[in-house]
Tab-separated table of C-alpha atoms and ligand atoms in Angstrom:
chain	number	residue	atom	x	y	z
A	1	MET	CA	30.427	126.079	58.363
A	2	GLU	CA	33.193	127.776	58.847
A	3	ASN	CA	34.318	125.648	61.456
A	4	CYS	CA	34.221	122.760	59.690
A	5	GLN	CA	37.733	120.797	58.891
A	6	CYS	CA	35.863	117.860	56.553
A	7	SER	CA	36.578	118.113	52.894
A	8	HIS	CA	33.193	118.029	51.731
A	9	GLY	CA	32.749	121.269	53.403
A	10	GLY	CA	29.586	121.923	52.255
A	11	ALA	CA	30.496	121.922	48.586
A	12	ALA	CA	28.197	118.150	47.636
A	13	LEU	CA	25.230	119.885	49.407
A	14	GLY	CA	22.413	121.392	48.446
A	15	PRO	CA	20.416	124.754	48.751
A	16	GLY	CA	19.448	124.706	52.498
A	17	VAL	CA	22.538	123.494	54.558
A	18	GLY	CA	22.928	127.322	55.539
A	19	GLU	CA	19.792	127.448	57.312
A	20	ALA	CA	21.029	123.957	58.471
A	21	ALA	CA	24.573	124.696	59.913
A	22	GLY	CA	22.775	127.392	61.252
A	23	ARG	CA	21.468	125.077	63.873
A	24	ASP	CA	24.270	122.691	64.506
A	25	LEU	CA	25.715	125.871	66.076
A	26	ALA	CA	22.771	125.415	68.242
A	27	GLN	CA	22.964	121.280	68.188
A	28	PRO	CA	26.414	119.773	67.141
A	29	SER	CA	25.147	116.565	68.519
A	30	ARG	CA	24.139	114.935	64.286
A	31	ARG	CA	26.900	116.708	63.363
A	32	GLY	CA	28.941	115.703	65.717
A	33	PHE	CA	28.198	112.423	65.438
A	34	PHE	CA	29.175	111.631	61.665
A	35	HIS	CA	31.664	113.445	62.082
A	36	VAL	CA	33.397	110.872	65.171
A	37	CYS	CA	31.423	108.148	62.486
A	38	MET	CA	33.895	109.671	59.713
A	39	ALA	CA	36.957	109.443	61.564
A	40	ALA	CA	36.717	106.376	63.066
A	41	MET	CA	35.810	104.590	59.262
A	42	THR	CA	38.740	106.649	58.120
A	43	GLY	CA	40.556	105.542	61.155
A	44	ILE	CA	39.775	100.963	60.701
A	45	ALA	CA	40.272	102.103	56.695
A	46	ALA	CA	43.725	103.353	57.664
A	47	LEU	CA	44.547	100.683	59.895
A	48	VAL	CA	43.197	97.722	56.815
A	49	VAL	CA	45.729	99.322	54.520
A	50	ALA	CA	48.320	100.395	56.825
A	51	PHE	CA	48.617	96.317	58.310
A	52	PRO	CA	49.633	94.811	55.430
A	53	ILE	CA	52.222	97.748	54.436
A	54	PHE	CA	53.661	96.888	57.570
A	55	SER	CA	53.652	93.315	57.157
A	56	PHE	CA	55.430	93.252	53.749
A	57	LEU	CA	58.209	94.765	56.304
A	58	ARG	CA	59.172	92.241	57.733
A	59	LEU	CA	61.792	89.758	58.187
A	60	PRO	CA	60.253	86.233	56.020
A	61	LYS	CA	60.728	83.723	57.274
A	62	ARG	CA	63.228	81.342	55.047
A	63	ILE	CA	63.780	78.308	53.559
A	64	HIS	CA	66.581	76.342	55.298
A	65	THR	CA	67.155	73.263	53.724
A	66	ALA	CA	70.267	71.571	54.696
A	67	LYS	CA	69.404	71.169	58.548
A	68	SER	CA	72.589	69.086	59.110
A	69	ILE	CA	75.695	68.862	57.507
A	70	GLU	CA	77.542	64.872	56.874
A	71	VAL	CA	80.533	64.925	55.703
A	72	PRO	CA	82.795	61.325	55.151
A	73	LEU	CA	86.121	60.915	57.321
A	74	ALA	CA	88.013	60.439	53.993
A	75	GLY	CA	86.927	63.208	52.828
A	76	LEU	CA	88.935	65.537	55.289
A	77	SER	CA	92.688	66.449	54.617
A	78	GLU	CA	95.188	68.559	56.103
A	79	SER	CA	95.223	70.650	53.656
A	80	GLN	CA	91.757	72.372	52.953
A	81	ALA	CA	89.488	74.033	54.409
A	82	LEU	CA	85.410	73.134	53.848
A	83	PHE	CA	82.755	76.026	54.213
A	84	PHE	CA	78.897	75.015	54.631
A	85	GLU	CA	75.668	76.681	54.626
A	86	ARG	CA	73.478	76.349	57.793
A	87	GLU	CA	71.000	78.304	58.813
A	88	GLY	CA	72.176	81.533	57.371
A	89	THR	CA	75.485	81.076	59.188
A	90	GLN	CA	78.573	79.866	57.407
A	91	ILE	CA	80.504	77.130	58.971
A	92	VAL	CA	83.989	76.802	58.195
A	93	LEU	CA	85.688	73.286	59.155
A	94	ILE	CA	89.124	71.446	59.589
A	95	TYR	CA	91.448	69.107	60.195
A	96	THR	CA	94.628	69.501	61.728
A	97	ASN	CA	96.651	67.069	63.154
A	98	LYS	CA	94.517	64.809	62.967
A	99	GLU	CA	91.489	66.035	64.955
A	100	ALA	CA	88.915	68.009	62.927
A	101	LYS	CA	87.365	71.123	64.118
A	102	ALA	CA	84.519	73.046	62.982
A	103	TYR	CA	83.885	76.888	64.312
A	104	ASP	CA	81.104	79.358	63.044
A	105	ALA	CA	83.134	81.362	60.221
A	106	ALA	CA	82.019	84.536	61.157
A	107	CYS	CA	85.613	86.868	62.617
A	108	THR	CA	84.311	87.467	66.449
A	109	HIS	CA	85.850	91.001	65.872
A	110	LEU	CA	82.966	93.093	63.057
A	111	GLY	CA	81.469	89.808	61.537
A	112	CYS	CA	83.683	89.255	58.208
A	113	LEU	CA	84.340	85.442	56.956
A	114	VAL	CA	87.450	84.116	57.872
A	115	SER	CA	89.780	82.277	54.961
A	116	TRP	CA	91.774	79.414	56.322
A	117	ASP	CA	95.793	79.857	55.931
A	118	GLN	CA	96.827	76.748	55.146
A	119	ASN	CA	100.595	77.438	54.975
A	120	ASP	CA	100.713	79.196	58.038
A	121	ARG	CA	97.672	77.186	59.887
A	122	VAL	CA	95.842	79.953	61.063
A	123	PHE	CA	92.313	82.005	60.015
A	124	ARG	CA	92.349	85.216	58.665
A	125	CYS	CA	89.845	87.829	58.429
A	126	PRO	CA	90.164	90.356	55.652
A	127	CYS	CA	88.313	93.357	57.289
A	128	HIS	CA	90.567	94.806	59.884
A	129	GLY	CA	93.742	91.793	59.728
A	130	ALA	CA	92.438	89.565	63.205
A	131	VAL	CA	93.687	85.883	63.230
A	132	PHE	CA	92.761	82.940	64.647
A	133	ASP	CA	95.061	79.880	65.393
A	134	ASP	CA	93.413	76.484	63.979
A	135	GLN	CA	91.593	76.070	68.392
A	136	GLY	CA	89.772	79.138	67.401
A	137	ALA	CA	91.934	81.461	69.892
A	138	ALA	CA	92.516	85.328	68.597
A	139	VAL	CA	96.446	85.398	68.193
A	140	LYS	CA	96.604	88.609	67.055
A	141	GLY	CA	94.537	92.085	65.680
A	142	PRO	CA	91.618	93.645	67.143
A	143	VAL	CA	89.985	90.843	68.523
A	144	ASN	CA	90.411	88.649	71.408
A	145	MET	CA	86.939	86.466	70.760
A	146	PRO	CA	87.742	83.629	70.013
A	147	LEU	CA	85.981	81.849	67.042
A	148	LYS	CA	82.291	79.891	68.777
A	149	LYS	CA	82.838	76.479	67.795
A	150	VAL	CA	80.393	74.406	66.228
A	151	LYS	CA	79.515	70.566	67.580
A	152	LEU	CA	80.690	67.791	65.337
A	153	GLU	CA	79.405	63.691	65.778
A	154	ILE	CA	81.367	61.285	64.974
A	155	ASN	CA	78.538	58.653	63.577
A	156	LYS	CA	80.705	54.680	61.794
A	157	GLY	CA	83.265	57.252	60.311
A	158	VAL	CA	80.740	60.042	58.988
A	159	LEU	CA	81.335	63.438	60.508
A	160	VAL	CA	78.080	65.265	61.273
A	161	ILE	CA	77.130	69.059	62.656
A	162	ALA	CA	73.672	68.608	63.743
B	1	MET	CA	36.862	121.333	67.116
B	2	SER	CA	38.702	118.134	67.557
B	3	ALA	CA	43.122	118.167	68.393
B	4	ILE	CA	43.600	116.963	65.186
B	5	ALA	CA	41.368	120.042	63.418
B	6	LYS	CA	42.986	122.356	66.378
B	7	LEU	CA	46.679	121.346	64.953
B	8	THR	CA	45.932	121.186	61.400
B	9	LYS	CA	44.778	124.758	61.950
B	10	ALA	CA	47.506	125.511	63.561
B	11	VAL	CA	50.252	124.630	61.160
B	12	MET	CA	48.232	125.449	57.864
B	13	GLY	CA	47.504	128.855	59.788
B	14	GLU	CA	51.049	129.382	60.168
B	15	VAL	CA	51.903	127.663	55.884
B	16	ASP	CA	48.720	130.370	55.176
B	17	ASP	CA	50.823	133.193	56.262
B	18	ARG	CA	53.487	132.957	54.193
B	19	PHE	CA	52.297	130.933	51.184
B	20	HIS	CA	48.542	131.223	51.424
B	21	LEU	CA	47.937	127.910	50.657
B	22	THR	CA	44.857	126.994	51.132
B	23	PRO	CA	42.610	129.510	48.725
B	24	VAL	CA	44.538	126.759	46.086
B	25	ILE	CA	43.450	123.959	47.887
B	26	GLU	CA	40.274	124.954	47.806
B	27	LYS	CA	39.535	126.092	44.907
B	28	ASN	CA	41.158	123.245	43.134
B	29	LEU	CA	40.172	119.997	45.571
B	30	THR	CA	37.529	120.759	48.863
B	31	ARG	CA	35.651	123.657	47.147
B	32	LYS	CA	35.902	122.592	43.729
B	33	TRP	CA	32.047	122.253	42.120
B	34	VAL	CA	31.526	119.118	39.853
B	35	PRO	CA	27.966	119.960	37.892
B	36	GLN	CA	25.142	118.303	39.726
B	37	THR	CA	24.123	115.905	36.736
B	38	LEU	CA	27.248	114.366	36.500
B	39	SER	CA	26.841	110.412	37.144
B	40	TRP	CA	28.516	108.064	38.667
B	41	ALA	CA	29.963	107.101	35.815
B	42	GLY	CA	32.610	110.123	36.059
B	43	CYS	CA	34.283	108.622	38.245
B	44	PHE	CA	35.801	106.149	35.906
B	45	GLY	CA	38.771	108.041	35.289
B	46	GLY	CA	39.628	108.746	38.350
B	47	LEU	CA	39.082	105.758	39.644
B	48	ALA	CA	42.052	104.117	37.172
B	49	PHE	CA	44.212	107.377	38.288
B	50	LEU	CA	43.650	105.583	41.997
B	51	ILE	CA	44.421	102.155	40.995
B	52	PHE	CA	47.810	103.299	38.912
B	53	LEU	CA	48.639	104.733	41.983
B	54	ILE	CA	47.979	101.637	43.517
B	55	GLN	CA	50.226	99.800	41.539
B	56	ILE	CA	52.724	102.107	41.494
B	57	PHE	CA	52.565	101.668	45.228
B	58	THR	CA	52.703	97.866	44.985
B	59	GLY	CA	54.869	97.834	42.375
B	60	ILE	CA	57.714	99.235	44.518
B	61	LEU	CA	56.989	96.734	47.699
B	62	LEU	CA	57.332	93.974	45.082
B	63	LEU	CA	60.389	95.637	43.375
B	64	MET	CA	62.182	95.183	47.164
B	65	TYR	CA	62.549	91.171	46.003
B	66	TYR	CA	61.826	90.575	42.706
B	67	LYS	CA	64.853	89.608	40.485
B	68	SER	CA	64.813	89.873	36.646
B	69	ASP	CA	67.074	86.751	35.863
B	70	ALA	CA	66.076	83.544	34.617
B	71	GLU	CA	67.110	81.971	36.756
B	72	ARG	CA	65.253	83.315	39.580
B	73	ALA	CA	62.903	85.386	38.653
B	74	TRP	CA	60.335	82.802	39.554
B	75	ASP	CA	61.615	81.778	42.859
B	76	SER	CA	62.013	85.186	44.000
B	77	VAL	CA	58.104	85.532	43.193
B	78	THR	CA	57.385	82.335	45.101
B	79	PHE	CA	59.453	83.566	47.773
B	80	VAL	CA	57.538	86.825	47.725
B	81	LYS	CA	54.299	84.349	47.334
B	82	SER	CA	55.081	82.067	50.182
B	83	ASN	CA	57.230	83.454	53.232
B	84	VAL	CA	56.938	87.283	52.999
B	85	PRO	CA	54.173	88.417	55.190
B	86	MET	CA	51.563	89.523	53.485
B	87	GLY	CA	53.841	89.162	50.540
B	88	TRP	CA	50.907	87.373	48.623
B	89	LEU	CA	48.488	90.258	49.018
B	90	ILE	CA	50.575	92.359	47.977
B	91	GLN	CA	51.237	90.211	44.766
B	92	ARG	CA	48.033	89.986	44.601
B	93	ILE	CA	46.144	93.517	44.473
B	94	HIS	CA	49.489	94.278	42.230
B	95	SER	CA	48.523	91.163	39.701
B	96	VAL	CA	44.368	91.837	40.163
B	97	GLY	CA	45.216	95.673	40.107
B	98	ALA	CA	45.915	95.589	36.543
B	99	ASN	CA	43.369	93.927	35.238
B	100	PHE	CA	40.629	96.456	36.925
B	101	MET	CA	42.992	98.977	35.936
B	102	ILE	CA	42.356	98.055	31.820
B	103	ALA	CA	38.788	97.953	32.147
B	104	LEU	CA	38.372	100.884	33.848
B	105	VAL	CA	40.651	102.870	31.455
B	106	PHE	CA	38.158	100.852	28.858
B	107	LEU	CA	34.517	101.758	31.130
B	108	HIS	CA	36.083	105.599	31.292
B	109	MET	CA	36.646	105.954	26.951
B	110	ALA	CA	32.880	104.640	26.527
B	111	ARG	CA	31.536	107.190	28.648
B	112	VAL	CA	33.386	109.281	26.577
B	113	ALA	CA	32.477	107.848	23.100
B	114	TYR	CA	28.710	107.748	24.284
B	115	LEU	CA	28.343	111.060	25.184
B	116	ARG	CA	30.428	112.328	22.351
B	117	ILE	CA	32.718	114.177	25.307
B	118	TYR	CA	35.790	114.107	22.152
B	119	ARG	CA	34.566	116.363	20.209
B	120	LYS	CA	36.256	120.295	19.825
B	121	PRO	CA	37.796	121.621	21.674
B	122	ARG	CA	38.508	117.876	23.565
B	123	GLU	CA	40.204	115.987	20.540
B	124	LEU	CA	42.912	115.765	22.284
B	125	HIS	CA	42.191	114.805	25.354
B	126	TRP	CA	40.587	111.522	23.239
B	127	ILE	CA	44.119	111.074	21.595
B	128	SER	CA	46.361	111.311	25.171
B	129	GLY	CA	43.470	109.203	26.353
B	130	ALA	CA	44.317	106.805	23.862
B	131	VAL	CA	47.856	107.027	24.338
B	132	LEU	CA	47.013	105.877	27.996
B	133	LEU	CA	44.552	102.941	27.259
B	134	LEU	CA	48.000	101.508	24.916
B	135	ALA	CA	50.692	102.410	27.711
B	136	THR	CA	48.424	100.462	30.602
B	137	CYS	CA	48.132	97.576	28.113
B	138	MET	CA	51.234	97.426	28.048
B	139	LEU	CA	52.382	98.206	31.141
B	140	ALA	CA	49.966	95.094	31.995
B	141	PHE	CA	51.781	92.526	29.169
B	142	THR	CA	55.401	93.262	30.185
B	143	GLY	CA	54.325	93.003	34.124
B	144	TYR	CA	52.357	89.161	32.649
B	145	LEU	CA	55.936	88.045	31.719
B	146	LEU	CA	58.246	89.318	34.687
B	147	PRO	CA	57.052	86.088	37.118
B	148	TRP	CA	58.590	83.713	34.162
B	149	THR	CA	55.917	80.965	34.350
B	150	GLN	CA	54.635	78.983	31.846
B	151	LEU	CA	51.906	81.310	31.142
B	152	SER	CA	54.153	83.803	31.596
B	153	TYR	CA	56.233	82.516	28.440
B	154	TRP	CA	53.721	81.434	26.623
B	155	GLY	CA	51.975	84.577	26.444
B	156	ALA	CA	54.846	86.271	25.619
B	157	LYS	CA	55.357	84.014	22.832
B	158	VAL	CA	52.161	85.103	21.479
B	159	GLY	CA	52.048	88.468	22.001
B	160	THR	CA	55.469	89.346	20.093
B	161	GLU	CA	54.935	87.108	17.229
B	162	ILE	CA	51.343	90.434	17.166
B	163	PRO	CA	54.169	92.639	14.836
B	164	SER	CA	55.330	89.789	12.313
B	165	ALA	CA	52.031	90.614	10.682
B	166	VAL	CA	53.741	94.255	9.181
B	167	PRO	CA	54.918	93.748	5.937
B	168	LEU	CA	58.501	93.428	5.091
B	169	LEU	CA	60.012	94.532	8.297
B	170	GLY	CA	57.671	92.551	10.785
B	171	GLU	CA	60.025	89.746	11.860
B	172	TYR	CA	62.840	91.753	12.817
B	173	ILE	CA	60.207	93.850	15.034
B	174	VAL	CA	59.496	90.481	16.706
B	175	GLN	CA	63.294	89.249	16.768
B	176	LEU	CA	63.210	93.126	18.043
B	177	ILE	CA	61.461	93.047	20.528
B	178	ARG	CA	62.747	89.185	21.909
B	179	ARG	CA	65.596	91.054	22.141
B	180	GLY	CA	66.480	87.921	19.801
B	181	PRO	CA	65.141	85.031	18.134
B	182	SER	CA	63.063	83.698	21.086
B	183	ILE	CA	62.102	83.996	24.364
B	184	SER	CA	64.785	84.600	26.604
B	185	GLY	CA	66.166	86.117	29.333
B	186	GLU	CA	67.454	88.905	27.705
B	187	THR	CA	63.539	89.459	27.073
B	188	LEU	CA	63.164	89.404	30.285
B	189	GLY	CA	65.422	91.872	31.257
B	190	PHE	CA	63.920	94.212	28.638
B	191	PHE	CA	60.380	93.377	29.436
B	192	PHE	CA	61.204	94.628	33.025
B	193	ALA	CA	63.558	97.717	32.126
B	194	VAL	CA	59.599	98.738	30.229
B	195	HIS	CA	57.904	97.606	32.667
B	196	ILE	CA	59.067	99.223	35.920
B	197	TRP	CA	60.584	102.412	34.578
B	198	VAL	CA	59.849	103.031	30.631
B	199	LEU	CA	56.296	102.765	30.573
B	200	PRO	CA	55.316	103.706	34.048
B	201	GLY	CA	57.474	107.635	33.297
B	202	LEU	CA	55.221	107.717	30.471
B	203	THR	CA	52.374	106.650	31.504
B	204	VAL	CA	53.050	109.673	34.437
B	205	LEU	CA	53.760	112.178	31.685
B	206	VAL	CA	51.042	111.484	29.829
B	207	MET	CA	48.296	111.281	32.501
B	208	VAL	CA	49.555	114.865	33.531
B	209	LEU	CA	48.768	116.588	30.032
B	210	HIS	CA	45.510	114.527	29.856
B	211	PHE	CA	44.855	116.165	33.364
B	212	LEU	CA	45.842	119.948	32.768
B	213	MET	CA	44.267	119.709	29.885
B	214	ILE	CA	41.079	118.711	31.765
B	215	ARG	CA	41.244	121.636	33.656
B	216	ARG	CA	42.027	123.787	30.955
B	217	THR	CA	38.674	123.391	29.380
B	218	GLY	CA	36.873	121.998	32.446
B	219	ILE	CA	34.702	118.906	32.758
B	220	SER	CA	31.875	118.810	30.381
B	221	ARG	CA	28.407	119.124	31.266
B	222	PRO	CA	26.269	116.379	30.980
B	223	LEU	CA	22.245	117.661	29.663
C	301	HEM	C1	55.121	101.780	37.785
C	301	HEM	C2	55.019	100.962	39.309
C	301	HEM	C3	54.845	99.676	38.716
C	301	HEM	C4	56.096	99.017	39.315
C	301	HEM	C5	57.400	99.586	40.088
C	301	HEM	C6	56.037	97.195	38.792
C	301	HEM	C7	56.711	96.595	39.320
C	301	HEM	C8	56.430	95.237	39.116
C	301	HEM	C9	57.105	93.858	39.522
C	301	HEM	C10	58.377	94.363	40.437
C	301	HEM	C11	56.552	93.045	39.462
C	301	HEM	C12	57.377	91.472	39.206
C	301	HEM	C13	56.669	91.188	40.087
C	301	HEM	C14	54.848	89.778	40.432
C	301	HEM	O1	55.039	89.524	40.144
C	301	HEM	O2	54.658	89.961	41.444
C	301	HEM	C15	55.270	93.249	38.384
C	301	HEM	C16	54.641	92.331	37.439
C	301	HEM	C17	53.263	93.648	36.907
C	301	HEM	N1	52.904	94.326	36.942
C	301	HEM	FE1	54.140	95.758	37.479
C	301	HEM	N2	54.793	97.780	38.529
C	301	HEM	C18	54.224	98.947	38.393
C	301	HEM	C19	52.794	99.516	37.232
C	301	HEM	C20	52.105	98.063	36.412
C	301	HEM	C21	51.019	98.351	36.229
C	301	HEM	C22	50.704	100.471	35.746
C	301	HEM	C23	50.155	97.581	35.838
C	301	HEM	C24	48.908	96.830	35.257
C	301	HEM	C25	48.606	97.944	34.407
C	301	HEM	C26	51.215	96.350	35.791
C	301	HEM	C27	51.263	95.359	35.766
C	301	HEM	C28	51.600	94.293	36.181
C	301	HEM	C29	51.675	92.651	36.155
C	301	HEM	C30	50.493	92.459	35.339
C	301	HEM	C31	52.243	91.743	36.774
C	301	HEM	C32	52.536	90.254	36.378
C	301	HEM	C33	51.806	90.203	37.840
C	301	HEM	C34	51.871	88.674	38.358
C	301	HEM	O3	52.067	87.419	37.417
C	301	HEM	O4	52.302	88.167	39.147
C	301	HEM	N3	52.439	96.831	36.779
C	301	HEM	N4	55.342	94.534	38.640
C	302	FES	S1	85.743	92.235	61.460
C	302	FES	FE1	87.311	90.238	61.033
C	302	FES	S2	89.513	91.742	61.855
C	302	FES	FE2	87.340	93.411	61.748
């Protein structure tokens, strides 16, 4: 009895329990068997509860509607940058020297979103002052990796970012 | 003795040396005797409490995604149901649990009424229990608006109409709980705050009183 750690601890059992417990010491197999069963069932129950909870805390699948981005060439202008979202990343599209270029707008330093400064024709990062030119190369600030290029296709006067 | 039992004993030994906890736990939990004549119907109150704990737990999980904004509420619940792993299960447990909780509180009350346990010295047990029933119903009612579906909308519309039967003040009370003339985003925000903070807080408080009273008088012994 003394060694029994279980919460049913004999309290729920009627008279005659003492004798049974006495026998248990000499012949522990029966009570031991029930303990193993209880432990196994408790374990299974714990898993059944824990599985959905831990699953819930995993990352959810996101729905992405716009897979490819299409912009008519006529809609591009030298004075303006266009921002798009594609599968959770921000893409910036610029048009300089009669050429369209697209980059992942996340700064290659620590990932803030760059903005396009049309006067100086550079990308500026608001976080720690990185500057990138229109080719994406780093020209100033705490970073020397260029902005990540995004592939463009031109199809019958329509610019496509696949 | 299993390894876990040994470990428990070692840790508890150290704790007991300082706080003498084991006698307290035994007196109140593991060696707490209940009358042998108690039937399984005596479990309803405890089961209602268990479901309340499940509601709190699943509610906190749902809160990680829920947006209490008329524009996004429905989308956020749909997102949980269709995109979050096991989200459908957690959401379903929370909404089905609400129904079970009300049913169990009713069954618990029915037993107390049938066996006339509410008589002296347990009048306040009954009154606090009635408050808990009301709070449970209000939790279910305010929660039902949150997914912002057609059913939610019309449910809240009909439900908030009820106080209009009050003489003179009726219309005013209706507008007060709708936070305006009709069910709108303001209603959603109000119901959300009440569902998440006001009612759970009130319920916990009254439950603590309810349980303390039961400990003080002891549970009634059926003949
Ligand atoms: C105390 C902690 C609780 C929290 C934090 C909580 C939180 C929430 C949240 C965020 C929602 C909206 C998300 C969804 O519908 O999927 C919700 C819905 C709901 N809640 Fe709670 N809740 C709590 C307790 C309760 C209790 C005690 C009840 C009822 C007895 C209840 C009944 C409901 C109902 C009926 C819904 C609508 C479910 C649906 O149709 O999807 N909640 N709750
Ligand atoms: S993140 Fe852009 S400069 Fe640091």
